PDB file of C-alpha atoms in Angstrom:
ATOM      1  CA  UNK A   5       0.020 -26.844 178.652  1.00 44.00           C
ATOM      2  CA  UNK A   6       2.837 -24.891 176.815  1.00 44.00           C
ATOM      3  CA  UNK A   7       3.752 -26.000 173.446  1.00 44.00           C
ATOM      4  CA  UNK A   8       6.179 -28.999 173.234  1.00 42.00           C
ATOM      5  CA  UNK A   9       9.998 -27.990 172.346  1.00 47.00           C
ATOM      6  CA  UNK A  10      11.501 -29.076 169.470  1.00 61.00           C
ATOM      7  CA  UNK A  11      14.298 -30.771 170.979  1.00 82.00           C
ATOM      8  CA  UNK A  12      13.016 -34.058 172.397  1.00 92.00           C
ATOM      9  CA  UNK A  13      13.489 -34.852 176.312  1.00 98.00           C
ATOM     10  CA  UNK A  14      16.339 -36.846 177.215  1.00 98.00           C
ATOM     11  CA  UNK A  15      15.505 -40.369 178.138  1.00 98.00           C
ATOM     12  CA  UNK A  16      16.925 -41.587 181.387  1.00 99.00           C
ATOM     13  CA  UNK A  17      17.233 -45.074 182.523  1.00 98.00           C
ATOM     14  CA  UNK A  18      16.068 -45.391 186.185  1.00 98.00           C
ATOM     15  CA  UNK A  19      18.129 -47.766 187.986  1.00 98.00           C
ATOM     16  CA  UNK A  20      19.047 -49.163 184.543  1.00 98.00           C
ATOM     17  CA  UNK A  21      16.389 -50.844 182.431  1.00 98.00           C
ATOM     18  CA  UNK A  22      14.634 -51.784 185.497  1.00 97.00           C
ATOM     19  CA  UNK A  23      11.368 -53.205 184.112  1.00 97.00           C
ATOM     20  CA  UNK A  24      13.198 -55.853 182.170  1.00 95.00           C
ATOM     21  CA  UNK A  25      16.200 -56.605 184.612  1.00 95.00           C
ATOM     22  CA  UNK A  26      16.931 -56.298 188.212  1.00 95.00           C
ATOM     23  CA  UNK A  27      17.707 -52.551 189.181  1.00 97.00           C
ATOM     24  CA  UNK A  28      20.878 -51.313 189.560  1.00 98.00           C
ATOM     25  CA  UNK A  29      22.799 -54.481 188.201  1.00 97.00           C
ATOM     26  CA  UNK A  30      25.286 -54.319 185.481  1.00 96.00           C
ATOM     27  CA  UNK A  31      22.714 -56.414 183.944  1.00 95.00           C
ATOM     28  CA  UNK A  32      20.075 -53.585 183.664  1.00 97.00           C
ATOM     29  CA  UNK A  33      22.407 -51.058 182.817  1.00 98.00           C
ATOM     30  CA  UNK A  34      23.868 -52.836 179.718  1.00 97.00           C
ATOM     31  CA  UNK A  35      20.194 -53.333 178.642  1.00 97.00           C
ATOM     32  CA  UNK A  36      19.446 -49.735 178.882  1.00 98.00           C
ATOM     33  CA  UNK A  37      22.647 -48.936 176.643  1.00 98.00           C
ATOM     34  CA  UNK A  38      21.744 -51.440 174.249  1.00 98.00           C
ATOM     35  CA  UNK A  39      17.831 -49.935 174.264  1.00 98.00           C
ATOM     36  CA  UNK A  40      19.493 -46.547 173.324  1.00 98.00           C
ATOM     37  CA  UNK A  41      18.878 -44.675 176.581  1.00 98.00           C
ATOM     38  CA  UNK A  42      20.314 -41.089 176.550  1.00 98.00           C
ATOM     39  CA  UNK A  43      21.678 -41.344 180.284  1.00 98.00           C
ATOM     40  CA  UNK A  44      21.518 -43.845 183.251  1.00 99.00           C
ATOM     41  CA  UNK A  45      20.284 -42.982 186.955  1.00 98.00           C
ATOM     42  CA  UNK A  46      21.800 -44.722 189.781  1.00 98.00           C
ATOM     43  CA  UNK A  47      21.473 -44.316 193.661  1.00 98.00           C
ATOM     44  CA  UNK A  48      24.807 -44.454 195.617  1.00 98.00           C
ATOM     45  CA  UNK A  49      25.515 -45.518 199.170  1.00 97.00           C
ATOM     46  CA  UNK A  50      28.691 -45.798 201.229  1.00 97.00           C
ATOM     47  CA  UNK A  51      29.490 -48.994 202.147  1.00 97.00           C
ATOM     48  CA  UNK A  52      31.205 -49.645 205.903  1.00 97.00           C
ATOM     49  CA  UNK A  53      34.683 -49.720 204.110  1.00 97.00           C
ATOM     50  CA  UNK A  54      34.229 -46.902 201.918  1.00 96.00           C
ATOM     51  CA  UNK A  55      32.932 -47.860 198.678  1.00 98.00           C
ATOM     52  CA  UNK A  56      30.169 -46.307 196.774  1.00 98.00           C
ATOM     53  CA  UNK A  57      27.971 -48.930 195.499  1.00 98.00           C
ATOM     54  CA  UNK A  58      24.542 -48.505 193.563  1.00 98.00           C
ATOM     55  CA  UNK A  59      21.754 -49.511 196.004  1.00 98.00           C
ATOM     56  CA  UNK A  60      18.491 -47.625 196.609  1.00 97.00           C
ATOM     57  CA  UNK A  61      17.028 -48.795 199.895  1.00 97.00           C
ATOM     58  CA  UNK A  62      18.683 -48.455 203.138  1.00 96.00           C
ATOM     59  CA  UNK A  63      18.820 -52.017 203.702  1.00 97.00           C
ATOM     60  CA  UNK A  64      19.521 -54.962 201.242  1.00 96.00           C
ATOM     61  CA  UNK A  65      16.616 -57.075 202.189  1.00 96.00           C
ATOM     62  CA  UNK A  66      14.233 -56.248 199.065  1.00 95.00           C
ATOM     63  CA  UNK A  67      16.748 -56.486 196.325  1.00 95.00           C
ATOM     64  CA  UNK A  68      19.358 -59.395 197.477  1.00 95.00           C
ATOM     65  CA  UNK A  69      19.079 -62.713 199.532  1.00 93.00           C
ATOM     66  CA  UNK A  70      20.727 -61.192 202.303  1.00 95.00           C
ATOM     67  CA  UNK A  71      19.972 -58.716 204.997  1.00 96.00           C
ATOM     68  CA  UNK A  72      21.237 -55.734 206.875  1.00 97.00           C
ATOM     69  CA  UNK A  73      22.172 -51.990 206.197  1.00 97.00           C
ATOM     70  CA  UNK A  74      24.304 -51.135 203.532  1.00 97.00           C
ATOM     71  CA  UNK A  75      26.387 -48.547 205.645  1.00 95.00           C
ATOM     72  CA  UNK A  76      27.113 -51.461 208.033  1.00 96.00           C
ATOM     73  CA  UNK A  77      28.208 -53.895 205.644  1.00 97.00           C
ATOM     74  CA  UNK A  78      31.616 -54.238 203.601  1.00 98.00           C
ATOM     75  CA  UNK A  79      31.974 -54.626 200.073  1.00 98.00           C
ATOM     76  CA  UNK A  80      33.122 -58.251 200.159  1.00 97.00           C
ATOM     77  CA  UNK A  81      29.817 -58.824 202.411  1.00 97.00           C
ATOM     78  CA  UNK A  82      27.767 -57.309 199.409  1.00 97.00           C
ATOM     79  CA  UNK A  83      29.822 -59.119 196.740  1.00 96.00           C
ATOM     80  CA  UNK A  84      28.624 -62.630 198.257  1.00 95.00           C
ATOM     81  CA  UNK A  85      24.949 -61.763 197.818  1.00 95.00           C
ATOM     82  CA  UNK A  86      22.744 -62.295 195.090  1.00 94.00           C
ATOM     83  CA  UNK A  87      20.946 -59.182 193.504  1.00 95.00           C
ATOM     84  CA  UNK A  88      19.409 -60.614 190.457  1.00 90.00           C
ATOM     85  CA  UNK A  89      17.412 -63.889 190.934  1.00 79.00           C
ATOM     86  CA  UNK A  90      14.760 -61.910 193.110  1.00 76.00           C
ATOM     87  CA  UNK A  91      13.509 -60.277 189.846  1.00 76.00           C
ATOM     88  CA  UNK A  92      11.811 -63.883 188.518  1.00 65.00           C
ATOM     89  CA  UNK A  93      10.191 -64.841 191.918  1.00 56.00           C
ATOM     90  CA  UNK A  94       6.788 -63.752 193.028  1.00 53.00           C
ATOM     91  CA  UNK A  95       6.476 -62.529 197.070  1.00 50.00           C
ATOM     92  CA  UNK A  96       5.216 -66.388 197.813  1.00 49.00           C
ATOM     93  CA  UNK A  97       8.529 -67.736 196.580  1.00 49.00           C
ATOM     94  CA  UNK A  98       7.291 -69.207 193.144  1.00 47.00           C
ATOM     95  CA  UNK A  99       8.659 -68.452 189.778  1.00 43.00           C
ATOM     96  CA  UNK A 100       7.100 -65.690 187.337  1.00 47.00           C
ATOM     97  CA  UNK A 101       7.319 -64.995 183.661  1.00 46.00           C
ATOM     98  CA  UNK A 102      11.072 -64.413 182.698  1.00 46.00           C
ATOM     99  CA  UNK A 103      12.081 -61.085 181.835  1.00 49.00           C
ATOM    100  CA  UNK A 104      13.928 -60.374 178.687  1.00 51.00           C
ATOM    101  CA  UNK A 105      17.341 -60.711 180.250  1.00 49.00           C
ATOM    102  CA  UNK A 106      19.173 -64.037 180.998  1.00 54.00           C
ATOM    103  CA  UNK A 107      20.026 -65.239 184.211  1.00 49.00           C
ATOM    104  CA  UNK A 108      22.198 -68.165 185.009  1.00 54.00           C
ATOM    105  CA  UNK A 109      25.146 -68.877 187.304  1.00 49.00           C
ATOM    106  CA  UNK A 110      27.349 -67.859 184.418  1.00 53.00           C
ATOM    107  CA  UNK A 111      26.179 -63.923 184.958  1.00 69.00           C
ATOM    108  CA  UNK A 112      27.553 -63.603 188.383  1.00 77.00           C
ATOM    109  CA  UNK A 113      29.018 -60.364 187.797  1.00 83.00           C
ATOM    110  CA  UNK A 114      26.107 -59.082 185.839  1.00 85.00           C
ATOM    111  CA  UNK A 115      23.792 -59.469 188.727  1.00 88.00           C
ATOM    112  CA  UNK A 116      25.985 -59.068 191.840  1.00 94.00           C
ATOM    113  CA  UNK A 117      26.178 -55.622 193.776  1.00 97.00           C
ATOM    114  CA  UNK A 118      27.484 -52.843 191.224  1.00 98.00           C
ATOM    115  CA  UNK A 119      29.935 -50.383 192.716  1.00 98.00           C
ATOM    116  CA  UNK A 120      29.620 -46.845 191.149  1.00 98.00           C
ATOM    117  CA  UNK A 121      33.451 -47.300 189.929  1.00 98.00           C
ATOM    118  CA  UNK A 122      32.186 -50.272 187.640  1.00 98.00           C
ATOM    119  CA  UNK A 123      29.292 -48.440 186.398  1.00 98.00           C
ATOM    120  CA  UNK A 124      31.443 -45.284 185.461  1.00 98.00           C
ATOM    121  CA  UNK A 125      33.719 -47.798 183.585  1.00 98.00           C
ATOM    122  CA  UNK A 126      30.717 -49.195 181.678  1.00 98.00           C
ATOM    123  CA  UNK A 127      29.574 -45.752 180.716  1.00 98.00           C
ATOM    124  CA  UNK A 128      33.349 -44.988 179.595  1.00 98.00           C
ATOM    125  CA  UNK A 129      33.602 -47.987 177.245  1.00 98.00           C
ATOM    126  CA  UNK A 130      30.219 -47.412 175.627  1.00 98.00           C
ATOM    127  CA  UNK A 131      30.540 -46.766 171.865  1.00 97.00           C
ATOM    128  CA  UNK A 132      28.580 -43.613 172.386  1.00 98.00           C
ATOM    129  CA  UNK A 133      27.692 -40.549 174.862  1.00 98.00           C
ATOM    130  CA  UNK A 134      25.814 -41.883 177.529  1.00 98.00           C
ATOM    131  CA  UNK A 135      25.317 -39.568 180.450  1.00 98.00           C
ATOM    132  CA  UNK A 136      24.843 -40.513 184.193  1.00 98.00           C
ATOM    133  CA  UNK A 137      22.394 -39.096 187.018  1.00 98.00           C
ATOM    134  CA  UNK A 138      23.816 -40.136 190.361  1.00 98.00           C
ATOM    135  CA  UNK A 139      21.558 -39.640 193.411  1.00 98.00           C
ATOM    136  CA  UNK A 140      23.310 -39.333 196.647  1.00 97.00           C
ATOM    137  CA  UNK A 141      20.775 -41.231 199.299  1.00 95.00           C
ATOM    138  CA  UNK A 142      20.623 -39.393 202.697  1.00 90.00           C
ATOM    139  CA  UNK A 143      20.391 -39.361 205.433  1.00 80.00           C
ATOM    140  CA  UNK A 144      23.409 -41.832 206.331  1.00 77.00           C
ATOM    141  CA  UNK A 145      25.545 -42.285 208.851  1.00 79.00           C
ATOM    142  CA  UNK A 146      28.343 -41.026 206.766  1.00 77.00           C
ATOM    143  CA  UNK A 147      26.977 -37.767 205.950  1.00 82.00           C
ATOM    144  CA  UNK A 148      29.258 -35.577 204.011  1.00 91.00           C
ATOM    145  CA  UNK A 149      31.949 -38.505 203.013  1.00 95.00           C
ATOM    146  CA  UNK A 150      29.389 -39.655 200.613  1.00 96.00           C
ATOM    147  CA  UNK A 151      29.913 -36.376 198.400  1.00 97.00           C
ATOM    148  CA  UNK A 152      33.492 -36.508 199.298  1.00 97.00           C
ATOM    149  CA  UNK A 153      34.149 -40.079 198.060  1.00 97.00           C
ATOM    150  CA  UNK A 154      31.871 -39.242 194.969  1.00 98.00           C
ATOM    151  CA  UNK A 155      33.922 -36.428 193.751  1.00 98.00           C
ATOM    152  CA  UNK A 156      37.297 -38.150 194.397  1.00 98.00           C
ATOM    153  CA  UNK A 157      36.064 -40.980 192.417  1.00 98.00           C
ATOM    154  CA  UNK A 158      34.719 -38.755 189.656  1.00 98.00           C
ATOM    155  CA  UNK A 159      37.876 -36.978 189.657  1.00 98.00           C
ATOM    156  CA  UNK A 160      39.696 -40.548 188.743  1.00 98.00           C
ATOM    157  CA  UNK A 161      37.523 -40.399 185.583  1.00 98.00           C
ATOM    158  CA  UNK A 162      38.348 -36.829 185.053  1.00 97.00           C
ATOM    159  CA  UNK A 163      34.542 -35.906 185.564  1.00 98.00           C
ATOM    160  CA  UNK A 164      34.586 -33.888 188.588  1.00 97.00           C
ATOM    161  CA  UNK A 165      35.372 -30.661 187.232  1.00 96.00           C
ATOM    162  CA  UNK A 166      33.691 -29.829 183.641  1.00 97.00           C
ATOM    163  CA  UNK A 167      34.352 -26.738 181.584  1.00 96.00           C
ATOM    164  CA  UNK A 168      30.753 -25.790 182.024  1.00 95.00           C
ATOM    165  CA  UNK A 169      27.806 -27.812 183.430  1.00 94.00           C
ATOM    166  CA  UNK A 170      26.364 -27.922 179.719  1.00 93.00           C
ATOM    167  CA  UNK A 171      29.312 -30.237 178.876  1.00 96.00           C
ATOM    168  CA  UNK A 172      29.431 -32.286 181.832  1.00 98.00           C
ATOM    169  CA  UNK A 173      28.193 -36.052 181.203  1.00 98.00           C
ATOM    170  CA  UNK A 174      27.612 -36.370 184.926  1.00 98.00           C
ATOM    171  CA  UNK A 175      25.000 -34.703 187.272  1.00 98.00           C
ATOM    172  CA  UNK A 176      24.450 -35.189 190.857  1.00 98.00           C
ATOM    173  CA  UNK A 177      20.959 -35.402 192.394  1.00 98.00           C
ATOM    174  CA  UNK A 178      19.422 -35.657 195.831  1.00 97.00           C
ATOM    175  CA  UNK A 179      16.132 -34.726 197.912  1.00 96.00           C
ATOM    176  CA  UNK A 180      18.864 -33.501 200.532  1.00 95.00           C
ATOM    177  CA  UNK A 181      19.868 -29.523 199.608  1.00 94.00           C
ATOM    178  CA  UNK A 182      22.604 -30.201 202.059  1.00 95.00           C
ATOM    179  CA  UNK A 183      24.289 -32.706 199.827  1.00 96.00           C
ATOM    180  CA  UNK A 184      23.684 -30.530 196.708  1.00 97.00           C
ATOM    181  CA  UNK A 185      25.290 -27.617 198.428  1.00 97.00           C
ATOM    182  CA  UNK A 186      28.469 -29.778 199.381  1.00 97.00           C
ATOM    183  CA  UNK A 187      28.830 -31.124 195.536  1.00 97.00           C
ATOM    184  CA  UNK A 188      28.162 -27.316 194.319  1.00 97.00           C
ATOM    185  CA  UNK A 189      30.750 -25.758 196.779  1.00 97.00           C
ATOM    186  CA  UNK A 190      33.459 -28.380 195.953  1.00 97.00           C
ATOM    187  CA  UNK A 191      32.765 -28.486 192.131  1.00 97.00           C
ATOM    188  CA  UNK A 192      30.806 -25.379 190.972  1.00 97.00           C
ATOM    189  CA  UNK A 193      30.501 -26.595 187.064  1.00 97.00           C
ATOM    190  CA  UNK A 194      29.048 -29.939 188.297  1.00 98.00           C
ATOM    191  CA  UNK A 195      25.470 -29.777 187.339  1.00 98.00           C
ATOM    192  CA  UNK A 196      22.792 -30.472 190.560  1.00 98.00           C
ATOM    193  CA  UNK A 197      19.367 -31.664 190.374  1.00 98.00           C
ATOM    194  CA  UNK A 198      17.037 -30.832 193.379  1.00 98.00           C
ATOM    195  CA  UNK A 199      14.676 -33.933 193.870  1.00 98.00           C
ATOM    196  CA  UNK A 200      11.067 -33.224 194.980  1.00 97.00           C
ATOM    197  CA  UNK A 201       8.420 -35.474 196.078  1.00 95.00           C
ATOM    198  CA  UNK A 202       6.276 -32.291 196.786  1.00 91.00           C
ATOM    199  CA  UNK A 203       6.117 -28.898 196.252  1.00 90.00           C
ATOM    200  CA  UNK A 204       7.930 -26.918 198.949  1.00 85.00           C
ATOM    201  CA  UNK A 205       6.021 -23.500 199.864  1.00 85.00           C
ATOM    202  CA  UNK A 206       8.938 -21.595 199.901  1.00 81.00           C
ATOM    203  CA  UNK A 207       9.907 -22.865 196.391  1.00 81.00           C
ATOM    204  CA  UNK A 208       6.594 -22.634 194.757  1.00 86.00           C
ATOM    205  CA  UNK A 209       7.473 -19.340 192.745  1.00 90.00           C
ATOM    206  CA  UNK A 210      10.010 -21.398 190.647  1.00 92.00           C
ATOM    207  CA  UNK A 211      13.184 -21.107 192.698  1.00 93.00           C
ATOM    208  CA  UNK A 212      15.728 -23.732 193.542  1.00 95.00           C
ATOM    209  CA  UNK A 213      18.316 -23.984 196.404  1.00 93.00           C
ATOM    210  CA  UNK A 214      21.196 -21.673 195.867  1.00 92.00           C
ATOM    211  CA  UNK A 215      23.620 -22.950 193.064  1.00 93.00           C
ATOM    212  CA  UNK A 216      21.165 -25.819 191.736  1.00 97.00           C
ATOM    213  CA  UNK A 217      20.023 -25.320 187.981  1.00 97.00           C
ATOM    214  CA  UNK A 218      17.710 -28.413 187.728  1.00 98.00           C
ATOM    215  CA  UNK A 219      14.390 -29.320 189.341  1.00 98.00           C
ATOM    216  CA  UNK A 220      13.626 -33.011 189.579  1.00 98.00           C
ATOM    217  CA  UNK A 221       9.859 -33.303 190.368  1.00 98.00           C
ATOM    218  CA  UNK A 222       8.027 -36.515 190.848  1.00 98.00           C
ATOM    219  CA  UNK A 223       5.454 -37.308 188.029  1.00 98.00           C
ATOM    220  CA  UNK A 224       2.762 -36.774 190.783  1.00 97.00           C
ATOM    221  CA  UNK A 225       3.744 -33.412 190.928  1.00 97.00           C
ATOM    222  CA  UNK A 226       3.493 -33.040 187.252  1.00 97.00           C
ATOM    223  CA  UNK A 227       0.080 -34.420 187.104  1.00 97.00           C
ATOM    224  CA  UNK A 228      -1.374 -32.344 190.115  1.00 95.00           C
ATOM    225  CA  UNK A 229       0.645 -28.983 189.465  1.00 95.00           C
ATOM    226  CA  UNK A 230       1.455 -28.553 185.653  1.00 96.00           C
ATOM    227  CA  UNK A 231       1.547 -24.748 186.392  1.00 95.00           C
ATOM    228  CA  UNK A 232       4.568 -25.333 188.828  1.00 96.00           C
ATOM    229  CA  UNK A 233       6.427 -27.312 185.955  1.00 97.00           C
ATOM    230  CA  UNK A 234       5.764 -24.034 183.815  1.00 96.00           C
ATOM    231  CA  UNK A 235       6.908 -21.961 186.234  1.00 96.00           C
ATOM    232  CA  UNK A 236      10.184 -23.647 186.719  1.00 97.00           C
ATOM    233  CA  UNK A 237      10.908 -23.480 182.813  1.00 96.00           C
ATOM    234  CA  UNK A 238       9.942 -19.607 182.732  1.00 95.00           C
ATOM    235  CA  UNK A 239      12.716 -19.337 185.895  1.00 95.00           C
ATOM    236  CA  UNK A 240      15.298 -20.699 183.361  1.00 96.00           C
ATOM    237  CA  UNK A 241      15.636 -24.235 185.038  1.00 97.00           C
ATOM    238  CA  UNK A 242      15.693 -27.732 183.486  1.00 97.00           C
ATOM    239  CA  UNK A 243      13.348 -29.929 184.631  1.00 98.00           C
ATOM    240  CA  UNK A 244      13.982 -33.701 184.852  1.00 98.00           C
ATOM    241  CA  UNK A 245      10.883 -35.780 185.935  1.00 98.00           C
ATOM    242  CA  UNK A 246      10.666 -39.247 187.726  1.00 98.00           C
ATOM    243  CA  UNK A 247       9.334 -42.068 187.256  1.00 98.00           C
ATOM    244  CA  UNK A 248       7.668 -41.689 183.932  1.00 98.00           C
ATOM    245  CA  UNK A 249       6.543 -45.040 182.769  1.00 98.00           C
ATOM    246  CA  UNK A 250       2.746 -44.607 181.736  1.00 98.00           C
ATOM    247  CA  UNK A 251       2.575 -43.472 177.959  1.00 98.00           C
ATOM    248  CA  UNK A 252       0.072 -40.907 179.055  1.00 98.00           C
ATOM    249  CA  UNK A 253       2.497 -39.282 181.585  1.00 98.00           C
ATOM    250  CA  UNK A 254       5.329 -39.154 178.833  1.00 98.00           C
ATOM    251  CA  UNK A 255       2.744 -37.126 176.715  1.00 98.00           C
ATOM    252  CA  UNK A 256       2.228 -34.952 179.508  1.00 98.00           C
ATOM    253  CA  UNK A 257       5.913 -34.285 180.046  1.00 98.00           C
ATOM    254  CA  UNK A 258       6.669 -33.793 176.218  1.00 98.00           C
ATOM    255  CA  UNK A 259       3.573 -31.168 176.229  1.00 97.00           C
ATOM    256  CA  UNK A 260       5.338 -29.201 179.202  1.00 97.00           C
ATOM    257  CA  UNK A 261       8.395 -29.216 177.686  1.00 97.00           C
ATOM    258  CA  UNK A 262      10.425 -31.158 180.220  1.00 98.00           C
ATOM    259  CA  UNK A 263      14.274 -31.653 179.618  1.00 98.00           C
ATOM    260  CA  UNK A 264      14.400 -35.304 180.928  1.00 98.00           C
ATOM    261  CA  UNK A 265      12.374 -38.242 181.385  1.00 98.00           C
ATOM    262  CA  UNK A 266      13.535 -40.738 184.014  1.00 98.00           C
ATOM    263  CA  UNK A 267      11.876 -44.347 183.418  1.00 98.00           C
ATOM    264  CA  UNK A 268      12.226 -48.032 184.376  1.00 98.00           C
ATOM    265  CA  UNK A 269      11.207 -48.684 180.528  1.00 98.00           C
ATOM    266  CA  UNK A 270      13.599 -46.723 178.353  1.00 98.00           C
ATOM    267  CA  UNK A 271      13.177 -48.551 175.202  1.00 98.00           C
ATOM    268  CA  UNK A 272       9.013 -48.093 175.232  1.00 98.00           C
ATOM    269  CA  UNK A 273       9.453 -44.494 176.049  1.00 98.00           C
ATOM    270  CA  UNK A 274      11.990 -43.792 173.201  1.00 98.00           C
ATOM    271  CA  UNK A 275       9.484 -45.578 170.912  1.00 98.00           C
ATOM    272  CA  UNK A 276       6.665 -43.567 171.725  1.00 98.00           C
ATOM    273  CA  UNK A 277       9.224 -40.418 171.384  1.00 98.00           C
ATOM    274  CA  UNK A 278       9.652 -41.901 167.394  1.00 97.00           C
ATOM    275  CA  UNK A 279      13.444 -42.423 168.192  1.00 96.00           C
TER     276      UNK A 279
END
């Protein structure tokens, strides 16, 4: 392993503080900010009526009390669903130990479907700099409309065309090189992250798709191919690793000098880093 960098890695809350609160809810992101996360990570999908919402799965079955594909539902349909109480139920329908967040009928906004617009408002209202890593989910029936709507929304917040990628508080991530190409073509200074579940043979030398400065390997890649992470760093790329929850994996990432640790447990990782 290479020596650790002097600058500690950024701690990114994966779907919010999703170990403690329901993923992709306002409650999870509020807790992540409260916990001190440097950045928030979210997945975005386009609804049938053109709204970007923070939902990981293609269907809402796992994380809500509803059924159906996000792309086939309108925002009003999603807003009627409960995206929170599943967190305190076991697979057989019983209750489990309550997490750190408090859920109740009065917390409707905190546990309903979260639009990307509302998340951007939350970040804008934070009393410190909080960055945002937005993952576009593909394939989808809406194809390039996802990136088009995303860039239009970022433009409303003045975030679509930063002076430089280093200054940008927002970055766009995807497993789809085509999605990243669309973003880069429309906004060359908006940083992009190429997510990877495995190392593609054509990229084993440390290259990334054209115009993409940041690699996003899984923690499995870090465990199995630490030399590849070193190769990425030597090629001048930043490395953002997901999803890092185990303390040993945190140490491994620090030892390799990764630039960002994406985790469900931002407070625990910050504590381990002495922050």
